[in-house]
Tab-separated table of C-alpha atoms in Angstrom:
chain	number	residue	atom	x	y	z
A	270	UNK	CA	53.581	-17.795	36.312
A	271	UNK	CA	51.927	-19.228	33.347
A	272	UNK	CA	52.306	-17.035	30.324
A	273	UNK	CA	49.137	-16.179	28.578
A	274	UNK	CA	48.975	-16.098	24.857
A	275	UNK	CA	47.970	-12.636	23.711
A	276	UNK	CA	44.340	-12.606	22.584
A	277	UNK	CA	43.950	-12.256	18.903
A	278	UNK	CA	42.971	-8.747	17.980
A	279	UNK	CA	40.744	-10.222	15.306
A	280	UNK	CA	38.467	-12.225	17.598
A	281	UNK	CA	35.054	-12.725	16.113
A	282	UNK	CA	32.003	-11.345	17.866
A	283	UNK	CA	31.173	-14.794	19.238
A	284	UNK	CA	34.553	-15.369	20.851
A	285	UNK	CA	34.578	-11.843	22.224
A	286	UNK	CA	31.205	-12.385	23.853
A	287	UNK	CA	32.130	-15.857	25.067
A	288	UNK	CA	35.500	-14.540	26.236
A	289	UNK	CA	37.532	-17.218	24.607
A	290	UNK	CA	40.345	-17.426	22.143
A	291	UNK	CA	39.237	-17.167	18.550
A	292	UNK	CA	41.024	-19.922	16.684
A	293	UNK	CA	41.600	-19.962	12.913
A	294	UNK	CA	39.061	-22.782	12.676
A	295	UNK	CA	36.392	-20.986	14.724
A	296	UNK	CA	33.038	-21.944	13.224
A	297	UNK	CA	31.519	-18.564	14.066
A	298	UNK	CA	34.307	-16.297	12.785
A	299	UNK	CA	33.295	-16.153	9.073
A	300	UNK	CA	29.720	-15.157	9.936
A	301	UNK	CA	29.900	-13.084	13.119
A	302	UNK	CA	32.392	-10.341	12.543
A	303	UNK	CA	33.463	-8.181	15.473
A	304	UNK	CA	31.836	-5.081	13.990
A	305	UNK	CA	28.383	-6.647	14.426
A	306	UNK	CA	28.353	-7.657	18.085
A	307	UNK	CA	24.573	-7.517	18.452
A	308	UNK	CA	24.045	-10.134	15.740
A	309	UNK	CA	25.749	-12.863	17.734
A	310	UNK	CA	24.436	-11.525	21.035
A	311	UNK	CA	20.851	-11.939	19.825
A	312	UNK	CA	21.433	-15.374	18.387
A	313	UNK	CA	23.176	-16.501	21.555
A	314	UNK	CA	20.364	-15.154	23.734
A	315	UNK	CA	17.687	-17.078	21.847
A	316	UNK	CA	19.374	-20.216	20.602
A	317	UNK	CA	22.568	-20.496	22.609
A	318	UNK	CA	26.072	-20.678	21.143
A	319	UNK	CA	26.331	-24.457	21.323
A	320	UNK	CA	23.009	-24.964	19.499
A	321	UNK	CA	24.055	-22.512	16.801
A	322	UNK	CA	27.349	-24.328	16.433
A	323	UNK	CA	25.504	-27.667	16.089
A	324	UNK	CA	23.146	-26.227	13.460
A	325	UNK	CA	26.057	-24.782	11.494
A	326	UNK	CA	28.009	-28.032	11.498
A	327	UNK	CA	24.930	-29.858	10.170
A	328	UNK	CA	24.601	-27.668	7.069
A	329	UNK	CA	26.991	-27.562	4.099
A	330	UNK	CA	29.597	-24.810	4.332
A	331	UNK	CA	28.239	-22.912	1.333
A	332	UNK	CA	24.880	-22.567	3.079
A	333	UNK	CA	26.161	-21.455	6.455
A	334	UNK	CA	25.961	-17.752	5.726
A	335	UNK	CA	22.275	-18.038	4.826
A	336	UNK	CA	21.726	-20.167	7.915
A	337	UNK	CA	23.325	-17.557	10.152
A	338	UNK	CA	21.313	-14.760	8.572
A	339	UNK	CA	18.032	-16.626	9.031
A	340	UNK	CA	18.933	-17.463	12.639
A	341	UNK	CA	19.749	-13.809	13.262
A	342	UNK	CA	16.410	-12.782	11.746
A	343	UNK	CA	14.494	-15.282	13.866
A	344	UNK	CA	16.368	-14.279	17.009
A	345	UNK	CA	15.638	-10.613	16.415
A	346	UNK	CA	11.967	-11.361	15.805
A	347	UNK	CA	11.765	-13.434	18.964
A	348	UNK	CA	13.450	-10.749	21.061
A	349	UNK	CA	11.093	-8.093	19.689
A	350	UNK	CA	8.085	-10.307	20.260
A	351	UNK	CA	8.825	-12.954	22.869
A	352	UNK	CA	5.385	-14.553	22.508
A	353	UNK	CA	4.936	-14.961	18.744
A	354	UNK	CA	8.360	-14.393	17.202
A	355	UNK	CA	8.372	-15.074	13.463
A	356	UNK	CA	5.059	-16.918	13.619
A	357	UNK	CA	3.295	-13.598	14.105
A	358	UNK	CA	4.792	-12.249	10.901
A	359	UNK	CA	3.760	-15.422	9.050
A	360	UNK	CA	0.189	-15.085	10.278
A	361	UNK	CA	-0.021	-11.441	9.188
A	362	UNK	CA	1.326	-12.289	5.760
A	363	UNK	CA	-1.087	-15.190	5.358
A	364	UNK	CA	-4.024	-12.933	6.194
A	365	UNK	CA	-2.827	-10.381	3.683
A	366	UNK	CA	-2.536	-13.112	1.074
A	367	UNK	CA	-6.103	-14.272	1.720
A	368	UNK	CA	-7.399	-10.703	1.347
A	369	UNK	CA	-5.472	-10.226	-1.878
A	370	UNK	CA	-6.775	-13.473	-3.309
A	371	UNK	CA	-10.306	-12.422	-2.430
A	372	UNK	CA	-9.903	-9.017	-4.073
A	373	UNK	CA	-8.289	-10.580	-7.118
A	374	UNK	CA	-11.189	-12.997	-7.509
A	375	UNK	CA	-13.693	-10.134	-7.373
A	376	UNK	CA	-11.691	-8.048	-9.847
A	377	UNK	CA	-11.374	-10.959	-12.271
A	378	UNK	CA	-15.106	-11.667	-12.066
A	379	UNK	CA	-15.778	-8.012	-12.811
A	380	UNK	CA	-13.419	-8.076	-15.758
A	381	UNK	CA	-15.050	-11.222	-17.081
A	382	UNK	CA	-18.441	-9.467	-16.999
A	383	UNK	CA	-16.998	-6.550	-18.933
A	384	UNK	CA	-15.454	-8.868	-21.469
A	385	UNK	CA	-18.722	-10.768	-21.876
A	386	UNK	CA	-20.789	-7.619	-22.330
A	387	UNK	CA	-18.377	-6.069	-24.788
A	388	UNK	CA	-18.211	-9.196	-26.906
A	389	UNK	CA	-21.983	-9.233	-27.360
A	390	UNK	CA	-23.349	-6.736	-29.907
A	391	UNK	CA	-23.635	-3.158	-28.664
A	392	UNK	CA	-27.153	-2.665	-27.394
A	393	UNK	CA	-29.116	0.051	-29.141
A	394	UNK	CA	-30.907	2.620	-27.131
A	395	UNK	CA	-34.362	1.403	-26.349
A	396	UNK	CA	-37.208	3.844	-26.530
A	397	UNK	CA	-38.496	4.566	-23.113
A	398	UNK	CA	-39.128	8.250	-23.020
A	399	UNK	CA	-41.210	9.425	-20.174
A	400	UNK	CA	-43.987	11.498	-21.581
A	401	UNK	CA	-44.069	14.516	-19.416
A	402	UNK	CA	-43.316	18.170	-19.780
A	403	UNK	CA	-39.658	17.296	-19.808
A	404	UNK	CA	-38.136	14.624	-21.941
A	405	UNK	CA	-35.972	12.126	-20.271
A	406	UNK	CA	-33.376	10.748	-22.614
A	407	UNK	CA	-33.486	7.037	-23.418
A	408	UNK	CA	-31.629	4.631	-21.164
A	409	UNK	CA	-28.058	3.825	-21.988
A	410	UNK	CA	-26.374	0.437	-22.374
A	411	UNK	CA	-26.147	-1.387	-19.117
A	412	UNK	CA	-22.607	-1.102	-17.794
A	413	UNK	CA	-21.812	-3.799	-15.257
A	414	UNK	CA	-21.307	-2.275	-11.868
A	415	UNK	CA	-18.058	-3.036	-10.130
A	416	UNK	CA	-18.792	-1.630	-6.734
A	417	UNK	CA	-17.758	-3.024	-3.438
A	418	UNK	CA	-14.198	-3.910	-4.345
A	419	UNK	CA	-12.152	-3.816	-1.231
A	420	UNK	CA	-8.789	-2.282	-1.888
A	421	UNK	CA	-8.160	-1.364	1.701
A	422	UNK	CA	-5.523	-3.950	2.398
A	423	UNK	CA	-4.455	-4.224	5.970
A	424	UNK	CA	-0.920	-3.030	6.253
A	425	UNK	CA	1.732	-5.450	7.268
A	426	UNK	CA	3.045	-3.952	10.421
A	427	UNK	CA	6.733	-3.892	10.915
A	428	UNK	CA	6.037	-3.938	14.637
A	429	UNK	CA	5.582	-7.593	15.332
A	430	UNK	CA	3.710	-6.929	18.575
A	431	UNK	CA	0.725	-5.314	16.936
A	432	UNK	CA	-1.141	-8.481	16.166
A	433	UNK	CA	-3.675	-9.862	18.549
A	434	UNK	CA	-4.161	-13.424	19.667
A	435	UNK	CA	-3.279	-15.887	16.991
A	436	UNK	CA	-5.463	-18.921	17.012
A	437	UNK	CA	-5.795	-19.841	13.392
A	438	UNK	CA	-2.540	-21.570	12.631
A	439	UNK	CA	-4.594	-24.509	11.483
A	440	UNK	CA	-6.276	-22.488	8.729
A	441	UNK	CA	-3.102	-21.270	7.155
A	442	UNK	CA	-1.604	-22.873	4.108
A	443	UNK	CA	1.429	-23.456	6.256
A	444	UNK	CA	0.149	-25.830	8.868
A	445	UNK	CA	3.283	-26.179	10.896
B	179	UNK	CA	8.154	-38.959	41.530
B	180	UNK	CA	8.483	-41.057	38.415
B	181	UNK	CA	4.893	-41.102	37.300
B	182	UNK	CA	3.390	-37.757	36.249
B	183	UNK	CA	6.625	-36.221	34.987
B	184	UNK	CA	6.268	-33.764	32.125
B	185	UNK	CA	7.912	-34.482	28.776
B	186	UNK	CA	10.747	-32.074	29.574
B	187	UNK	CA	11.675	-33.676	32.872
B	188	UNK	CA	11.390	-37.147	31.343
B	189	UNK	CA	13.722	-36.083	28.540
B	190	UNK	CA	16.133	-34.434	30.951
B	191	UNK	CA	15.856	-37.407	33.301
B	192	UNK	CA	15.124	-35.397	36.337
B	193	UNK	CA	12.461	-35.079	38.948
B	194	UNK	CA	9.479	-33.011	37.866
B	195	UNK	CA	8.831	-30.461	40.615
B	196	UNK	CA	5.326	-29.279	41.432
B	197	UNK	CA	5.960	-25.862	39.887
B	198	UNK	CA	7.895	-27.104	36.879
B	199	UNK	CA	7.909	-24.316	34.278
B	200	UNK	CA	7.627	-26.827	31.453
B	201	UNK	CA	4.913	-29.177	32.662
B	202	UNK	CA	1.809	-27.140	31.645
B	203	UNK	CA	3.136	-26.799	28.080
B	204	UNK	CA	5.012	-30.021	27.455
B	205	UNK	CA	2.719	-32.853	28.491
B	206	UNK	CA	4.152	-36.373	28.761
B	207	UNK	CA	1.972	-37.693	25.938
B	208	UNK	CA	3.845	-35.561	23.369
B	209	UNK	CA	7.569	-36.173	23.905
B	210	UNK	CA	8.467	-35.006	20.405
B	211	UNK	CA	7.264	-31.479	21.167
B	212	UNK	CA	9.853	-30.913	23.864
B	213	UNK	CA	12.524	-32.795	21.957
B	214	UNK	CA	12.141	-30.379	18.997
B	215	UNK	CA	12.255	-27.297	21.164
B	216	UNK	CA	15.200	-28.550	23.189
B	217	UNK	CA	17.159	-29.438	20.067
B	218	UNK	CA	16.938	-25.896	18.663
B	219	UNK	CA	16.730	-23.640	21.696
B	220	UNK	CA	17.922	-25.734	24.592
B	221	UNK	CA	15.880	-26.400	27.717
B	222	UNK	CA	17.564	-23.655	29.690
B	223	UNK	CA	16.776	-20.957	27.089
B	224	UNK	CA	13.176	-22.140	26.787
B	225	UNK	CA	12.763	-22.088	30.547
B	226	UNK	CA	14.210	-18.555	30.744
B	227	UNK	CA	11.927	-17.331	27.949
B	228	UNK	CA	8.837	-18.799	29.620
B	229	UNK	CA	9.747	-17.449	33.048
B	230	UNK	CA	10.145	-13.916	31.687
B	231	UNK	CA	6.538	-13.888	30.511
B	232	UNK	CA	3.308	-13.669	32.483
B	233	UNK	CA	1.610	-17.071	32.871
B	234	UNK	CA	-1.300	-16.266	30.533
B	235	UNK	CA	1.120	-15.849	27.590
B	236	UNK	CA	3.255	-18.895	28.163
B	237	UNK	CA	1.067	-21.431	26.357
B	238	UNK	CA	1.104	-19.382	23.149
B	239	UNK	CA	4.849	-18.866	23.500
B	240	UNK	CA	5.457	-22.592	23.887
B	241	UNK	CA	3.336	-23.234	20.789
B	242	UNK	CA	5.209	-20.728	18.628
B	243	UNK	CA	8.587	-21.928	19.875
B	244	UNK	CA	7.579	-25.458	18.922
B	245	UNK	CA	6.454	-24.324	15.459
B	246	UNK	CA	9.666	-22.434	14.790
B	247	UNK	CA	11.757	-25.317	16.072
B	248	UNK	CA	9.894	-27.742	13.811
B	249	UNK	CA	10.469	-25.439	10.824
B	250	UNK	CA	14.162	-25.225	11.637
B	251	UNK	CA	14.492	-28.986	11.909
B	252	UNK	CA	12.719	-29.450	8.563
B	253	UNK	CA	14.773	-26.700	6.912
B	254	UNK	CA	18.028	-26.174	8.830
B	255	UNK	CA	19.159	-23.366	6.509
B	256	UNK	CA	16.127	-21.081	6.411
B	257	UNK	CA	13.688	-22.364	9.038
B	258	UNK	CA	10.489	-20.335	9.110
B	259	UNK	CA	12.261	-17.404	7.456
B	260	UNK	CA	11.943	-19.420	4.247
B	261	UNK	CA	8.167	-19.400	4.672
B	262	UNK	CA	8.164	-15.636	5.263
B	263	UNK	CA	10.241	-15.078	2.162
B	264	UNK	CA	7.960	-17.294	0.088
B	265	UNK	CA	4.859	-15.462	1.343
B	266	UNK	CA	6.380	-12.071	0.471
B	267	UNK	CA	7.007	-13.336	-3.028
B	268	UNK	CA	3.462	-14.655	-3.385
B	269	UNK	CA	2.045	-11.347	-2.148
B	270	UNK	CA	4.125	-9.398	-4.665
B	271	UNK	CA	2.793	-11.577	-7.485
B	272	UNK	CA	-0.818	-11.244	-6.310
B	273	UNK	CA	-0.507	-7.451	-5.949
B	274	UNK	CA	0.891	-7.189	-9.442
B	275	UNK	CA	-1.940	-9.315	-10.852
B	276	UNK	CA	-4.505	-7.214	-9.006
B	277	UNK	CA	-3.022	-3.963	-10.308
B	278	UNK	CA	-3.082	-5.362	-13.848
B	279	UNK	CA	-6.710	-6.462	-13.526
B	280	UNK	CA	-7.713	-3.089	-12.070
B	281	UNK	CA	-6.038	-1.333	-14.986
B	282	UNK	CA	-7.987	-3.484	-17.437
B	283	UNK	CA	-11.234	-2.678	-15.624
B	284	UNK	CA	-10.370	1.024	-15.814
B	285	UNK	CA	-9.928	0.707	-19.588
B	286	UNK	CA	-13.353	-0.903	-19.940
B	287	UNK	CA	-14.890	1.779	-17.739
B	288	UNK	CA	-13.442	4.576	-19.820
B	289	UNK	CA	-14.591	2.931	-23.079
B	290	UNK	CA	-18.106	2.553	-21.677
B	291	UNK	CA	-18.185	6.162	-20.478
B	292	UNK	CA	-16.953	7.360	-23.865
B	293	UNK	CA	-19.700	5.382	-25.564
B	294	UNK	CA	-22.296	6.900	-23.268
B	295	UNK	CA	-21.061	10.433	-23.943
B	296	UNK	CA	-21.136	9.830	-27.685
B	297	UNK	CA	-24.711	8.550	-27.540
B	298	UNK	CA	-25.847	11.560	-25.549
B	299	UNK	CA	-24.205	13.884	-28.061
B	300	UNK	CA	-25.690	11.989	-30.982
B	301	UNK	CA	-29.206	12.169	-29.606
B	302	UNK	CA	-28.783	15.784	-28.617
B	303	UNK	CA	-27.704	16.680	-32.176
B	304	UNK	CA	-30.585	14.668	-33.566
B	305	UNK	CA	-33.202	16.670	-31.707
B	306	UNK	CA	-31.507	19.965	-32.450
B	307	UNK	CA	-31.779	19.293	-36.181
B	308	UNK	CA	-35.485	18.538	-36.147
B	309	UNK	CA	-37.831	21.131	-37.554
B	310	UNK	CA	-40.502	22.273	-35.102
B	311	UNK	CA	-43.218	20.603	-37.119
B	312	UNK	CA	-41.329	17.322	-37.002
B	313	UNK	CA	-41.360	17.305	-33.261
B	314	UNK	CA	-44.676	15.565	-32.935
B	315	UNK	CA	-45.492	12.163	-31.635
B	316	UNK	CA	-45.992	10.883	-35.129
B	317	UNK	CA	-42.700	12.407	-36.213
B	318	UNK	CA	-40.832	10.880	-33.284
B	319	UNK	CA	-42.382	7.524	-34.011
B	320	UNK	CA	-41.028	7.666	-37.479
B	321	UNK	CA	-37.557	8.137	-36.057
B	322	UNK	CA	-37.947	5.199	-33.783
B	323	UNK	CA	-38.967	7.005	-30.598
B	324	UNK	CA	-42.342	5.406	-30.298
B	325	UNK	CA	-45.171	6.764	-28.248
B	326	UNK	CA	-48.848	6.053	-28.238
B	327	UNK	CA	-49.537	9.656	-27.461
B	328	UNK	CA	-49.912	12.433	-29.961
B	329	UNK	CA	-48.798	15.132	-27.626
B	330	UNK	CA	-46.539	17.851	-28.788
B	331	UNK	CA	-43.411	18.389	-26.773
B	332	UNK	CA	-41.546	21.538	-26.175
B	333	UNK	CA	-37.816	21.452	-26.095
B	334	UNK	CA	-35.989	24.177	-24.343
């Protein structure tokens, strides 16, 4: 009977899931520890172990941890939202950015009007009393109105499924 | 059937069946689209993902998978997560600029309101100090409150 080597008690999450021996040179071991089994499970479900291994071997070793973390993030997003994945989050963020830029432009225009009116000499009260039984006080210096500023930003939803159909990838700054 | 194979079946060098899960979304005139997706996800995973979804959502899914795969190929370390991170940073900067601009507007508003209040008080004090006989049209004209009328006004 062929003797089996005892399985290492320190198998990484990948080798545990794949039911194989975790060697000292296992490419997954440094990044998929056994106390985070779902991390590798998600990545394997979306990308597949062999594709992850290929991606990791293509990047320098010092960048592999970041690569694994971004793959795990993408996999989780895709599992939560099988249709849009991370692209949905990008679209939401781009819309928020457009709204912010719009509001910032309005606020800056308003501020510029204030600055322009304050730099000109202070206007004296003009005499325009209404001659009636009651005196109406003279008009006061014209203060630029800053109404209509939209500060009701749409909230970035943490639930990636809350966005509707996404058809405007072409309008985003990130035309993928 | 050799002619009419979708890009996936051409790439995988297999027959393209009539109900091929890939063919509506990976046409033969765009071989790079399937190649990208296959390189990152693998054909089997893509097929499983598409099959799990109702048909009316599969086109959008194929599009987003292609976009994410392209991002990952262009940036193997961060993929589209790099874009998300960059957008978060840009939003933080824009929010901070907006808050700063709003604060500056608030300062101007309060200065303007203060000026208005001071003018009201000044004019109110002015009228209070007038003697009754000075409160005539001619008297007001002399103080710069012109009026063609010579009516006398009563102030409560």
